[in-house]
Tab-separated table of C-alpha atoms and ligand atoms in Angstrom:
chain	number	residue	atom	x	y	z
B	172	UNK	CA	84.918	96.625	129.685
B	173	UNK	CA	87.631	95.152	128.845
B	174	UNK	CA	90.564	97.103	126.125
B	175	UNK	CA	92.740	95.624	123.449
B	176	UNK	CA	96.743	95.745	123.453
B	177	UNK	CA	96.261	99.175	120.826
B	178	UNK	CA	94.109	101.046	123.963
B	179	UNK	CA	96.511	100.077	126.925
B	180	UNK	CA	99.237	100.417	125.516
B	181	UNK	CA	98.546	103.612	123.880
B	182	UNK	CA	97.238	104.728	127.402
B	183	UNK	CA	100.313	103.549	128.924
B	184	UNK	CA	102.808	105.758	126.700
B	185	UNK	CA	100.066	108.962	126.845
B	186	UNK	CA	102.202	111.846	127.629
B	187	UNK	CA	99.589	114.953	127.163
B	188	UNK	CA	96.094	115.218	125.358
B	189	UNK	CA	96.962	118.141	123.143
B	190	UNK	CA	94.843	121.040	122.484
B	191	UNK	CA	94.424	119.737	118.513
B	192	UNK	CA	92.711	116.564	119.758
B	193	UNK	CA	95.448	114.907	119.313
B	194	UNK	CA	97.870	112.906	122.027
B	195	UNK	CA	101.422	113.144	123.066
B	196	UNK	CA	102.783	109.518	123.036
B	197	UNK	CA	105.818	108.263	124.868
B	198	UNK	CA	108.359	106.320	122.073
B	199	UNK	CA	109.661	103.224	124.185
B	200	UNK	CA	112.107	102.453	121.414
B	201	UNK	CA	113.426	104.706	118.136
B	202	UNK	CA	115.285	102.825	115.466
B	203	UNK	CA	117.569	105.080	112.790
B	204	UNK	CA	118.733	104.873	109.738
B	205	UNK	CA	120.472	106.213	107.020
B	206	UNK	CA	117.517	107.511	104.525
B	207	UNK	CA	114.998	109.256	106.899
B	208	UNK	CA	117.703	110.772	109.356
B	209	UNK	CA	120.618	113.667	108.407
B	210	UNK	CA	117.917	115.571	108.158
B	211	UNK	CA	115.879	115.312	111.513
B	212	UNK	CA	119.787	115.707	112.763
B	213	UNK	CA	120.922	119.283	110.759
B	214	UNK	CA	117.188	120.249	111.794
B	215	UNK	CA	117.302	119.434	115.742
B	216	UNK	CA	120.786	120.371	115.419
B	217	UNK	CA	119.962	124.128	113.521
B	218	UNK	CA	117.165	124.311	116.252
B	219	UNK	CA	120.648	123.914	119.019
B	220	UNK	CA	118.570	120.495	120.204
B	221	UNK	CA	119.858	117.457	121.436
B	222	UNK	CA	119.128	113.874	121.338
B	223	UNK	CA	116.766	113.541	124.581
B	224	UNK	CA	117.436	109.452	124.798
B	225	UNK	CA	120.390	108.107	123.050
B	226	UNK	CA	120.017	105.342	124.917
B	227	UNK	CA	116.312	104.230	123.570
B	228	UNK	CA	117.517	105.349	119.657
B	229	UNK	CA	119.174	102.187	117.911
B	230	UNK	CA	120.678	102.857	114.193
B	231	UNK	CA	121.489	101.067	111.625
B	232	UNK	CA	122.703	100.769	107.500
B	233	UNK	CA	119.986	99.220	105.356
B	234	UNK	CA	118.793	100.648	102.127
B	235	UNK	CA	122.103	102.116	100.317
B	236	UNK	CA	124.613	99.370	101.445
B	237	UNK	CA	125.944	97.277	98.922
B	238	UNK	CA	125.104	93.499	98.697
B	239	UNK	CA	127.875	92.460	96.315
B	240	UNK	CA	130.714	93.836	98.607
B	241	UNK	CA	130.680	96.459	100.946
B	242	UNK	CA	134.478	98.261	101.016
B	243	UNK	CA	134.499	101.384	102.326
B	244	UNK	CA	134.770	103.596	100.392
B	245	UNK	CA	131.458	103.085	98.687
B	246	UNK	CA	131.572	103.254	95.442
B	247	UNK	CA	128.657	105.461	94.974
B	248	UNK	CA	129.406	108.555	95.989
B	249	UNK	CA	125.881	109.276	98.052
B	250	UNK	CA	125.700	106.640	98.923
B	251	UNK	CA	128.830	107.040	100.854
B	252	UNK	CA	128.230	110.380	102.130
B	253	UNK	CA	125.096	109.188	104.067
B	254	UNK	CA	126.726	106.655	105.589
B	255	UNK	CA	129.619	109.043	106.766
B	256	UNK	CA	126.913	111.424	107.269
B	257	UNK	CA	124.629	108.284	110.019
B	258	UNK	CA	128.391	107.469	111.230
B	259	UNK	CA	129.118	110.920	112.485
B	260	UNK	CA	125.656	111.508	113.909
B	261	UNK	CA	125.825	108.861	116.013
B	262	UNK	CA	128.998	109.707	117.105
B	263	UNK	CA	128.666	113.078	118.321
B	264	UNK	CA	125.195	111.776	119.611
B	265	UNK	CA	125.667	108.829	121.744
B	266	UNK	CA	124.302	106.590	120.008
B	267	UNK	CA	124.221	102.581	119.297
B	268	UNK	CA	125.316	101.698	116.424
B	269	UNK	CA	124.202	98.367	114.781
B	270	UNK	CA	127.947	99.066	112.303
B	271	UNK	CA	129.104	96.792	109.148
B	272	UNK	CA	132.347	96.274	110.278
B	273	UNK	CA	131.356	94.869	113.290
B	274	UNK	CA	129.216	92.426	111.778
B	275	UNK	CA	126.062	93.768	113.450
B	276	UNK	CA	124.567	95.563	110.125
B	277	UNK	CA	121.441	94.646	108.908
B	278	UNK	CA	117.974	95.700	107.720
B	279	UNK	CA	116.703	98.331	110.503
B	280	UNK	CA	113.544	95.588	111.390
B	281	UNK	CA	115.268	92.863	111.428
B	282	UNK	CA	118.335	94.059	113.498
B	283	UNK	CA	115.413	95.161	116.684
B	284	UNK	CA	114.377	92.080	116.982
B	285	UNK	CA	117.532	89.435	116.331
B	286	UNK	CA	119.223	91.570	118.982
B	287	UNK	CA	115.840	92.261	121.811
B	288	UNK	CA	114.813	95.603	121.564
B	289	UNK	CA	111.874	94.802	119.561
B	290	UNK	CA	109.878	93.710	122.995
B	291	UNK	CA	105.503	93.113	124.083
B	292	UNK	CA	104.096	96.765	125.555
B	293	UNK	CA	106.203	98.760	123.816
B	294	UNK	CA	105.701	102.149	121.598
B	295	UNK	CA	108.206	101.625	118.738
B	296	UNK	CA	108.904	104.304	115.687
B	297	UNK	CA	110.767	104.708	113.042
B	298	UNK	CA	111.609	106.465	109.912
B	299	UNK	CA	110.939	103.725	107.692
B	300	UNK	CA	106.681	102.413	106.247
B	301	UNK	CA	107.251	98.716	107.173
B	302	UNK	CA	108.002	99.948	111.144
B	303	UNK	CA	104.722	97.977	111.579
B	304	UNK	CA	106.352	94.640	111.704
B	305	UNK	CA	107.817	94.642	114.947
B	306	UNK	CA	104.406	94.493	116.090
B	307	UNK	CA	104.662	90.660	115.743
B	308	UNK	CA	105.904	90.998	119.638
B	309	UNK	CA	102.784	93.383	120.609
B	310	UNK	CA	104.662	96.237	120.595
B	311	UNK	CA	102.959	99.607	118.681
B	312	UNK	CA	105.062	100.537	116.519
B	313	UNK	CA	104.294	103.058	113.812
B	314	UNK	CA	106.291	104.816	110.633
B	315	UNK	CA	107.370	107.723	110.752
B	316	UNK	CA	108.308	110.738	108.426
B	317	UNK	CA	111.924	112.314	108.351
B	318	UNK	CA	109.885	115.743	110.964
B	319	UNK	CA	108.284	113.280	113.417
B	320	UNK	CA	111.739	111.168	113.037
B	321	UNK	CA	113.384	115.052	114.090
B	322	UNK	CA	110.752	115.491	117.396
B	323	UNK	CA	110.716	112.062	118.453
B	324	UNK	CA	114.676	112.447	118.677
B	325	UNK	CA	114.075	116.172	120.262
B	326	UNK	CA	111.349	114.874	122.806
B	327	UNK	CA	110.966	111.119	122.473
B	328	UNK	CA	107.518	111.320	121.503
B	329	UNK	CA	104.784	111.969	118.575
B	330	UNK	CA	101.389	113.531	118.490
B	331	UNK	CA	99.210	110.702	117.551
B	332	UNK	CA	95.504	110.310	117.161
B	333	UNK	CA	94.030	107.770	118.643
B	334	UNK	CA	93.474	105.620	116.020
B	335	UNK	CA	90.395	102.068	115.846
B	336	UNK	CA	90.974	98.726	116.210
B	337	UNK	CA	89.567	96.156	113.954
B	338	UNK	CA	90.615	92.191	114.689
B	339	UNK	CA	91.581	90.216	111.826
B	340	UNK	CA	90.829	86.554	112.743
B	341	UNK	CA	92.069	83.142	111.209
B	342	UNK	CA	92.078	80.271	111.872
B	343	UNK	CA	92.233	76.441	110.877
B	344	UNK	CA	94.982	75.392	109.369
B	345	UNK	CA	97.107	76.415	106.791
B	346	UNK	CA	98.227	73.758	103.089
B	347	UNK	CA	101.525	72.975	102.601
B	348	UNK	CA	103.239	75.345	100.168
B	349	UNK	CA	101.223	77.836	101.954
B	350	UNK	CA	102.680	80.788	103.660
B	351	UNK	CA	102.554	83.372	106.895
B	352	UNK	CA	103.203	86.254	103.276
B	353	UNK	CA	100.145	84.047	101.417
B	354	UNK	CA	98.053	85.333	104.575
B	355	UNK	CA	98.889	88.518	104.781
B	356	UNK	CA	98.579	89.262	100.931
B	357	UNK	CA	95.130	87.640	101.048
B	358	UNK	CA	93.473	89.932	103.994
B	359	UNK	CA	94.677	92.762	102.246
B	360	UNK	CA	93.183	91.412	98.697
B	361	UNK	CA	90.351	91.215	100.851
B	362	UNK	CA	90.495	94.195	102.889
B	363	UNK	CA	92.429	96.087	100.030
B	364	UNK	CA	94.449	98.505	100.358
B	365	UNK	CA	92.835	102.331	101.667
B	366	UNK	CA	90.622	99.181	104.209
B	367	UNK	CA	92.851	99.913	107.095
B	368	UNK	CA	93.199	103.676	107.068
B	369	UNK	CA	92.191	104.522	110.361
B	370	UNK	CA	92.495	101.573	112.098
B	371	UNK	CA	95.567	99.804	113.905
B	372	UNK	CA	95.389	95.726	112.623
B	373	UNK	CA	95.343	93.530	115.623
B	374	UNK	CA	96.133	89.742	113.914
B	375	UNK	CA	94.325	87.009	116.237
B	376	UNK	CA	92.393	83.700	115.804
B	377	UNK	CA	94.673	80.187	116.003
B	378	UNK	CA	96.295	80.260	112.875
B	379	UNK	CA	98.598	83.005	114.059
B	380	UNK	CA	99.244	81.752	117.700
B	381	UNK	CA	100.645	78.937	115.942
B	382	UNK	CA	102.892	80.859	113.573
B	383	UNK	CA	106.307	81.183	114.602
B	384	UNK	CA	108.016	85.057	115.254
B	385	UNK	CA	109.147	84.847	112.081
B	386	UNK	CA	105.828	84.511	110.101
B	387	UNK	CA	104.348	86.714	112.816
B	388	UNK	CA	106.323	89.810	111.676
B	389	UNK	CA	105.569	88.891	108.051
B	390	UNK	CA	101.743	89.072	108.534
B	391	UNK	CA	102.581	92.384	111.365
B	392	UNK	CA	105.750	94.001	108.428
B	393	UNK	CA	102.591	94.325	105.543
B	394	UNK	CA	99.812	95.844	107.517
B	395	UNK	CA	100.584	99.174	106.783
B	396	UNK	CA	100.194	97.977	102.880
B	397	UNK	CA	96.300	96.910	103.402
B	398	UNK	CA	96.095	101.070	105.289
B	399	UNK	CA	96.805	100.314	108.668
B	400	UNK	CA	98.649	102.921	110.806
B	401	UNK	CA	100.129	99.658	112.412
B	402	UNK	CA	99.266	96.307	113.158
B	403	UNK	CA	100.127	93.246	116.547
B	404	UNK	CA	99.844	91.044	117.273
B	405	UNK	CA	99.416	89.262	121.266
B	406	UNK	CA	102.285	88.418	123.237
B	407	UNK	CA	101.980	84.609	123.632
B	408	UNK	CA	104.753	82.169	124.755
B	409	UNK	CA	105.799	81.756	121.679
B	410	UNK	CA	106.860	85.431	122.456
B	411	UNK	CA	108.370	84.896	125.207
B	412	UNK	CA	110.290	82.220	123.761
B	413	UNK	CA	111.751	83.962	120.988
B	414	UNK	CA	112.931	87.298	123.216
B	415	UNK	CA	114.749	85.288	125.411
B	416	UNK	CA	118.684	84.930	125.971
B	417	UNK	CA	118.828	87.711	123.770
B	418	UNK	CA	121.187	91.011	123.793
B	419	UNK	CA	118.697	93.396	124.972
B	420	UNK	CA	116.331	91.276	126.242
B	421	UNK	CA	115.670	91.523	130.408
B	422	UNK	CA	117.915	89.983	132.712
B	423	UNK	CA	117.304	86.647	134.154
B	424	UNK	CA	117.034	88.843	137.274
B	425	UNK	CA	114.038	90.872	135.541
B	426	UNK	CA	112.523	88.061	133.155
B	427	UNK	CA	108.998	87.423	135.571
B	428	UNK	CA	108.864	90.462	136.088
B	429	UNK	CA	109.258	91.997	132.365
B	430	UNK	CA	106.701	88.342	131.520
B	431	UNK	CA	104.011	89.280	133.479
B	432	UNK	CA	104.283	92.481	131.825
B	433	UNK	CA	104.404	91.598	128.699
B	434	UNK	CA	101.036	89.257	129.731
B	435	UNK	CA	99.322	92.346	131.077
B	436	UNK	CA	98.980	93.769	127.207
B	437	UNK	CA	97.559	91.138	125.959
B	438	UNK	CA	93.504	92.045	124.631
B	439	UNK	CA	91.024	91.095	127.431
B	440	UNK	CA	88.857	88.670	126.577
B	441	UNK	CA	85.689	90.292	126.816
B	442	UNK	CA	87.170	93.430	124.902
B	443	UNK	CA	85.949	95.413	122.447
B	444	UNK	CA	86.946	96.142	118.796
B	445	UNK	CA	85.766	98.855	116.222
B	446	UNK	CA	85.137	96.036	113.157
B	447	UNK	CA	86.379	92.101	113.280
B	448	UNK	CA	87.286	90.719	110.099
B	449	UNK	CA	87.696	86.356	110.006
B	450	UNK	CA	88.984	84.590	107.519
B	451	UNK	CA	89.593	81.073	107.595
B	452	UNK	CA	92.928	79.689	106.971
B	453	UNK	CA	92.218	76.493	104.126
B	454	UNK	CA	90.489	79.458	101.278
B	455	UNK	CA	94.449	81.152	101.324
B	456	UNK	CA	96.019	79.954	98.273
B	457	UNK	CA	99.522	80.800	97.698
B	458	UNK	CA	98.987	84.447	96.266
B	459	UNK	CA	100.965	86.375	93.632
B	460	UNK	CA	100.707	90.027	92.192
B	461	UNK	CA	99.816	90.878	88.699
B	462	UNK	CA	99.112	94.549	89.732
B	463	UNK	CA	100.471	97.410	90.929
B	464	UNK	CA	100.041	97.650	94.201
B	465	UNK	CA	99.994	94.667	97.133
B	466	UNK	CA	95.857	94.135	96.749
B	467	UNK	CA	96.309	93.651	93.129
B	468	UNK	CA	97.000	90.130	93.851
B	469	UNK	CA	95.517	86.647	92.512
B	470	UNK	CA	95.831	82.888	93.371
B	471	UNK	CA	98.644	81.419	91.869
B	472	UNK	CA	95.730	79.032	90.495
B	473	UNK	CA	93.670	81.926	89.399
B	474	UNK	CA	93.862	84.152	86.478
B	475	UNK	CA	94.601	87.775	86.580
B	476	UNK	CA	90.569	89.598	86.806
B	477	UNK	CA	88.146	90.906	84.870
B	478	UNK	CA	87.416	94.788	85.122
B	479	UNK	CA	83.760	94.272	86.074
B	480	UNK	CA	85.605	92.675	89.310
B	481	UNK	CA	86.043	95.784	91.230
B	482	UNK	CA	84.449	98.664	91.760
B	483	UNK	CA	83.816	101.739	89.597
B	484	UNK	CA	86.439	103.863	91.929
B	485	UNK	CA	88.897	100.324	91.639
B	486	UNK	CA	89.001	100.175	87.879
B	487	UNK	CA	91.382	103.294	87.011
B	488	UNK	CA	93.827	101.918	89.143
B	489	UNK	CA	93.653	98.223	87.545
B	490	UNK	CA	93.740	99.425	83.912
B	491	UNK	CA	96.931	101.463	84.797
B	492	UNK	CA	97.588	98.068	86.439
B	493	UNK	CA	97.027	95.831	83.209
B	494	UNK	CA	99.224	98.444	81.471
B	495	UNK	CA	102.171	98.678	83.176
B	496	UNK	CA	102.245	95.293	84.326
B	497	UNK	CA	100.836	94.351	80.613
B	498	UNK	CA	99.315	91.646	81.642
B	499	UNK	CA	95.422	91.261	80.123
B	500	UNK	CA	92.026	89.831	81.913
B	501	UNK	CA	91.832	86.231	82.212
B	502	UNK	CA	95.050	85.276	81.738
B	503	UNK	CA	96.470	82.888	84.512
B	504	UNK	CA	98.593	84.134	86.650
B	505	UNK	CA	101.190	80.960	86.282
B	506	UNK	CA	103.471	80.845	83.375
B	507	UNK	CA	104.925	84.192	83.438
B	508	UNK	CA	108.092	84.633	82.298
B	509	UNK	CA	110.667	86.442	84.829
B	510	UNK	CA	113.449	88.140	84.760
B	511	UNK	CA	115.329	87.974	88.534
B	512	UNK	CA	114.343	86.686	91.240
B	513	UNK	CA	114.932	88.221	94.806
B	514	UNK	CA	114.388	86.833	98.201
B	515	UNK	CA	115.380	89.374	101.116
B	516	UNK	CA	113.498	92.545	102.247
B	517	UNK	CA	111.951	92.481	106.367
B	518	UNK	CA	108.984	91.037	105.254
B	519	UNK	CA	110.899	87.214	104.178
B	520	UNK	CA	114.716	88.073	104.826
B	521	UNK	CA	115.361	85.949	108.125
B	522	UNK	CA	116.704	82.392	108.703
B	523	UNK	CA	113.004	81.125	108.665
B	524	UNK	CA	112.637	82.025	105.209
B	525	UNK	CA	115.846	80.921	103.815
B	526	UNK	CA	115.078	77.548	105.145
B	527	UNK	CA	111.709	76.948	103.864
B	528	UNK	CA	113.821	77.487	100.072
B	529	UNK	CA	116.874	74.906	101.407
B	530	UNK	CA	114.683	72.304	102.604
B	531	UNK	CA	113.296	72.589	99.014
B	532	UNK	CA	116.991	72.935	96.874
B	533	UNK	CA	118.969	69.905	99.060
B	534	UNK	CA	116.239	67.325	98.616
B	535	UNK	CA	116.016	67.923	94.819
B	536	UNK	CA	118.232	69.428	91.979
B	537	UNK	CA	117.158	72.252	90.994
B	538	UNK	CA	118.557	75.333	89.496
B	539	UNK	CA	117.860	78.703	88.692
B	540	UNK	CA	117.022	78.754	84.549
B	541	UNK	CA	118.663	79.964	82.865
B	542	UNK	CA	117.669	83.536	81.780
B	543	UNK	CA	117.097	85.056	86.037
B	544	UNK	CA	119.190	86.837	88.211
B	545	UNK	CA	118.377	85.120	91.440
B	546	UNK	CA	119.246	87.005	94.367
B	547	UNK	CA	119.891	85.782	98.165
B	548	UNK	CA	119.704	88.358	100.474
B	549	UNK	CA	119.638	88.344	104.066
B	550	UNK	CA	118.235	90.522	106.285
B	551	UNK	CA	121.338	90.462	108.428
B	552	UNK	CA	125.173	89.746	108.855
B	553	UNK	CA	123.803	87.688	111.776
B	554	UNK	CA	121.030	86.428	109.977
B	555	UNK	CA	124.097	86.148	106.636
B	556	UNK	CA	127.237	84.450	109.123
B	557	UNK	CA	123.966	81.651	110.312
B	558	UNK	CA	123.322	80.841	106.698
B	559	UNK	CA	126.974	80.659	106.220
B	560	UNK	CA	127.594	78.296	109.368
B	561	UNK	CA	124.819	75.867	108.039
B	562	UNK	CA	126.670	76.327	104.556
B	563	UNK	CA	122.965	77.273	102.672
B	564	UNK	CA	125.329	79.700	101.101
B	565	UNK	CA	126.775	76.187	99.435
B	566	UNK	CA	123.243	75.510	98.526
B	567	UNK	CA	122.330	78.600	96.802
B	568	UNK	CA	125.195	78.896	94.788
B	569	UNK	CA	125.474	75.444	93.511
B	570	UNK	CA	122.145	75.629	92.647
B	571	UNK	CA	122.553	79.038	90.817
B	572	UNK	CA	121.155	82.037	93.209
B	573	UNK	CA	123.885	84.841	94.204
B	574	UNK	CA	124.264	84.925	97.502
B	575	UNK	CA	124.332	88.478	98.907
B	576	UNK	CA	126.009	90.774	101.459
B	577	UNK	CA	122.716	92.019	104.199
B	578	UNK	CA	121.258	94.921	103.143
B	579	UNK	CA	117.568	95.587	102.092
B	580	UNK	CA	118.423	95.957	98.421
B	581	UNK	CA	116.444	95.685	95.101
B	582	UNK	CA	113.514	95.839	97.975
B	583	UNK	CA	114.039	99.646	97.208
B	584	UNK	CA	116.240	99.557	95.354
B	585	UNK	CA	118.465	102.637	97.122
B	586	UNK	CA	121.378	100.372	95.988
B	587	UNK	CA	123.422	99.145	93.280
B	588	UNK	CA	120.974	96.034	92.863
B	589	UNK	CA	118.139	97.270	90.673
B	590	UNK	CA	115.207	95.850	87.916
B	591	UNK	CA	116.715	97.210	84.268
B	592	UNK	CA	114.386	98.308	81.492
B	593	UNK	CA	111.146	96.454	81.769
B	594	UNK	CA	112.177	93.780	83.515
B	595	UNK	CA	110.267	92.038	85.977
B	596	UNK	CA	111.035	90.390	88.899
B	597	UNK	CA	109.872	87.620	91.674
B	598	UNK	CA	109.842	89.325	94.893
B	599	UNK	CA	109.711	88.494	98.496
B	600	UNK	CA	109.381	92.221	99.459
B	601	UNK	CA	106.415	94.442	100.385
B	602	UNK	CA	105.955	96.582	97.790
B	603	UNK	CA	104.886	96.314	93.696
B	604	UNK	CA	104.191	100.025	93.040
B	605	UNK	CA	105.474	101.237	89.676
B	606	UNK	CA	109.625	101.456	89.849
B	607	UNK	CA	110.186	100.373	93.562
B	608	UNK	CA	113.107	98.120	92.061
B	609	UNK	CA	115.211	100.899	90.750
B	610	UNK	CA	113.766	100.200	87.184
B	611	UNK	CA	111.313	103.347	86.166
B	612	UNK	CA	109.409	100.775	83.899
B	613	UNK	CA	109.963	97.328	85.742
B	614	UNK	CA	107.638	95.613	86.830
B	615	UNK	CA	107.000	93.565	90.695
B	616	UNK	CA	105.095	90.234	91.706
B	617	UNK	CA	105.106	89.692	94.961
B	618	UNK	CA	104.532	86.483	96.501
B	619	UNK	CA	106.237	84.064	99.129
B	620	UNK	CA	109.905	82.954	99.392
B	621	UNK	CA	109.198	79.408	98.250
B	622	UNK	CA	106.730	80.549	95.455
B	623	UNK	CA	109.702	83.392	94.674
B	624	UNK	CA	112.437	80.253	94.365
B	625	UNK	CA	110.057	78.146	91.997
B	626	UNK	CA	109.518	80.795	89.991
B	627	UNK	CA	113.516	81.399	89.366
B	628	UNK	CA	113.936	77.947	88.855
B	629	UNK	CA	111.063	77.386	86.517
B	630	UNK	CA	112.140	81.198	84.571
B	631	UNK	CA	108.285	81.575	85.451
B	632	UNK	CA	105.444	82.450	87.741
B	633	UNK	CA	104.632	78.313	89.025
B	634	UNK	CA	103.165	77.012	91.852
B	635	UNK	CA	105.978	75.895	94.563
B	636	UNK	CA	103.398	72.748	95.966
B	637	UNK	CA	103.451	71.110	92.545
B	638	UNK	CA	107.175	71.796	91.677
B	639	UNK	CA	108.502	71.079	94.964
B	640	UNK	CA	106.339	68.148	95.602
B	641	UNK	CA	104.997	70.411	98.750
B	642	UNK	CA	102.587	67.706	101.048
B	643	UNK	CA	101.539	67.682	104.444
B	644	UNK	CA	100.628	70.573	106.123
O	286	SF4	S1	113.633	95.771	103.116
O	286	SF4	FE1	112.027	97.649	102.411
O	286	SF4	S2	110.894	97.660	103.494
O	286	SF4	FE2	112.266	96.727	104.272
O	286	SF4	S3	113.520	98.704	105.477
O	286	SF4	FE3	114.762	98.049	104.233
O	286	SF4	S4	113.494	99.513	101.527
O	286	SF4	FE4	112.369	99.598	103.664
C-alpha cells in the first residue's frame, strides 16, 4: 500500500516513540523571529542549555519592524528592546540572522523560500501560526508555541502526535480574476475553520499543479485557518525550478541527488487518505470575508448569509459577526465602504502578488479613492528591491498607494501600522479576527490582492473583474 508525503516525511524524521504515544520528530529547519524567541532563549539559558543545531536555525525580524522608517533606534522602545534581544541572542548562539542593515530582512515565511532554505521532504517549524506556508514545497511545516521553540532550540526535536491526512483536490480552470487566495478562502468556507482539526491537508489536483510557487504558498499559508495542523503540495518540476540557484539550495554537484530525494517523498499514486474532498475550480468566485473568521466569507457577487444558512452550533459566532462587523444578513458583499487597503503579509506579499496589481494600474488611469489609505508592504527587502528595480514603486505611488518597507505590518499590527477606531480594512492578509489589525473595534475584510486594489480605487468592496475588465484565463 502506498504512502502519502506526510507519512514518508514523518517516518523519516521520527527519532523515538514516546510513552505518551507521541513521537519525537527531528526538525530539519527552525525559523525564528523577534516575538516568540526571546522568552524561549531565556528559558534555555535558565537551564544552562545552548542551541543544539545553530546551523539549522535562521532568524529574521518581521512583526515589530516599522514600515515607514527602519532607522535605529526604533521609535517604539518596546520594539527596539525586542530587536536588541534578538540581535544579542543570535550573536551569542551563532545563528544566521537576516538583518535589515544588510538588506536581507523580511517576513519569516517569505525569506525561507526565497533563500532556498525551504526544501521538499523537510520538517520545518517556527513560532508563528502560518508556518504551513512552507508546505507549498512538499515540506511538513508546523507553527509552534514559545515553549516548543525552546524545545527545538535545545533538542532540534518536537513531540507530536501523528496526524490524519485529507487530500483536497481541486480540478479545472480558474476563471479570470480568481486567484490562489480565492481558492484557499473557498476551501475554508466549505470545510469550516475547525474542519481540518487533527489533519494535515494535502492540496492536489490539476488546478494546484498549474499554480506557481507563490500561488501554492498562498494556498498552504491558510491551511491553519481551516484548522489543519499543516498543509502541503507534492513537489514537482515547478518546485525544482523555483529552488534552482537559490542561496541555500543544493549546489550543482548535489542537485541531481537532491531532486531524486525530493521526487521520492511525493505521495504514491496508491496512497490511502483518511479523507478526500473534491472541488471544481470553475465554481470559485473572488471571495470576501464578511465576518470574524476566515470561513465567514462569500463570493463578491453574493450576499451576507442568513442565520438559517448555518448549523445551530455556528449561530452564536454568526450573530457576533453580524454585530461586530455591523453587517446585515442579505446585504450585498459588494458596495461595503472601506477606509484602509492593505496588500502584503506572508499570504500575499510576494512579487507576483504585487505584479497582478501593477499590471492593471499601468494599463489604466486608476487612483486610490480620496478617503482610503492604501498600503503596499513587500514581504521582504528582496521583494521590495526587485519592485523598485522594475519601477513598480512609482506606479503604486502615482496611483495613490503608500509604498512601504518590508514587514508583517498591518497583518497583525504589532508595528505602528494600525487601524483606528472602527475603520474597515480590505486586506490581503490571513486573519479577520476581532481587533486583528490593531484597533479593538477595527474590521477586516479578507480578499485577494487584486480585490484589495479594486476596493482601494472604488473606495468600497468591488468586483475587480468588472473594474479592471479582466477576461481570459
Ligand atoms: S505576515 Fe502575519 S501571519 Fe505572516 S508571519 Fe507576519 S504576522 Fe504572522
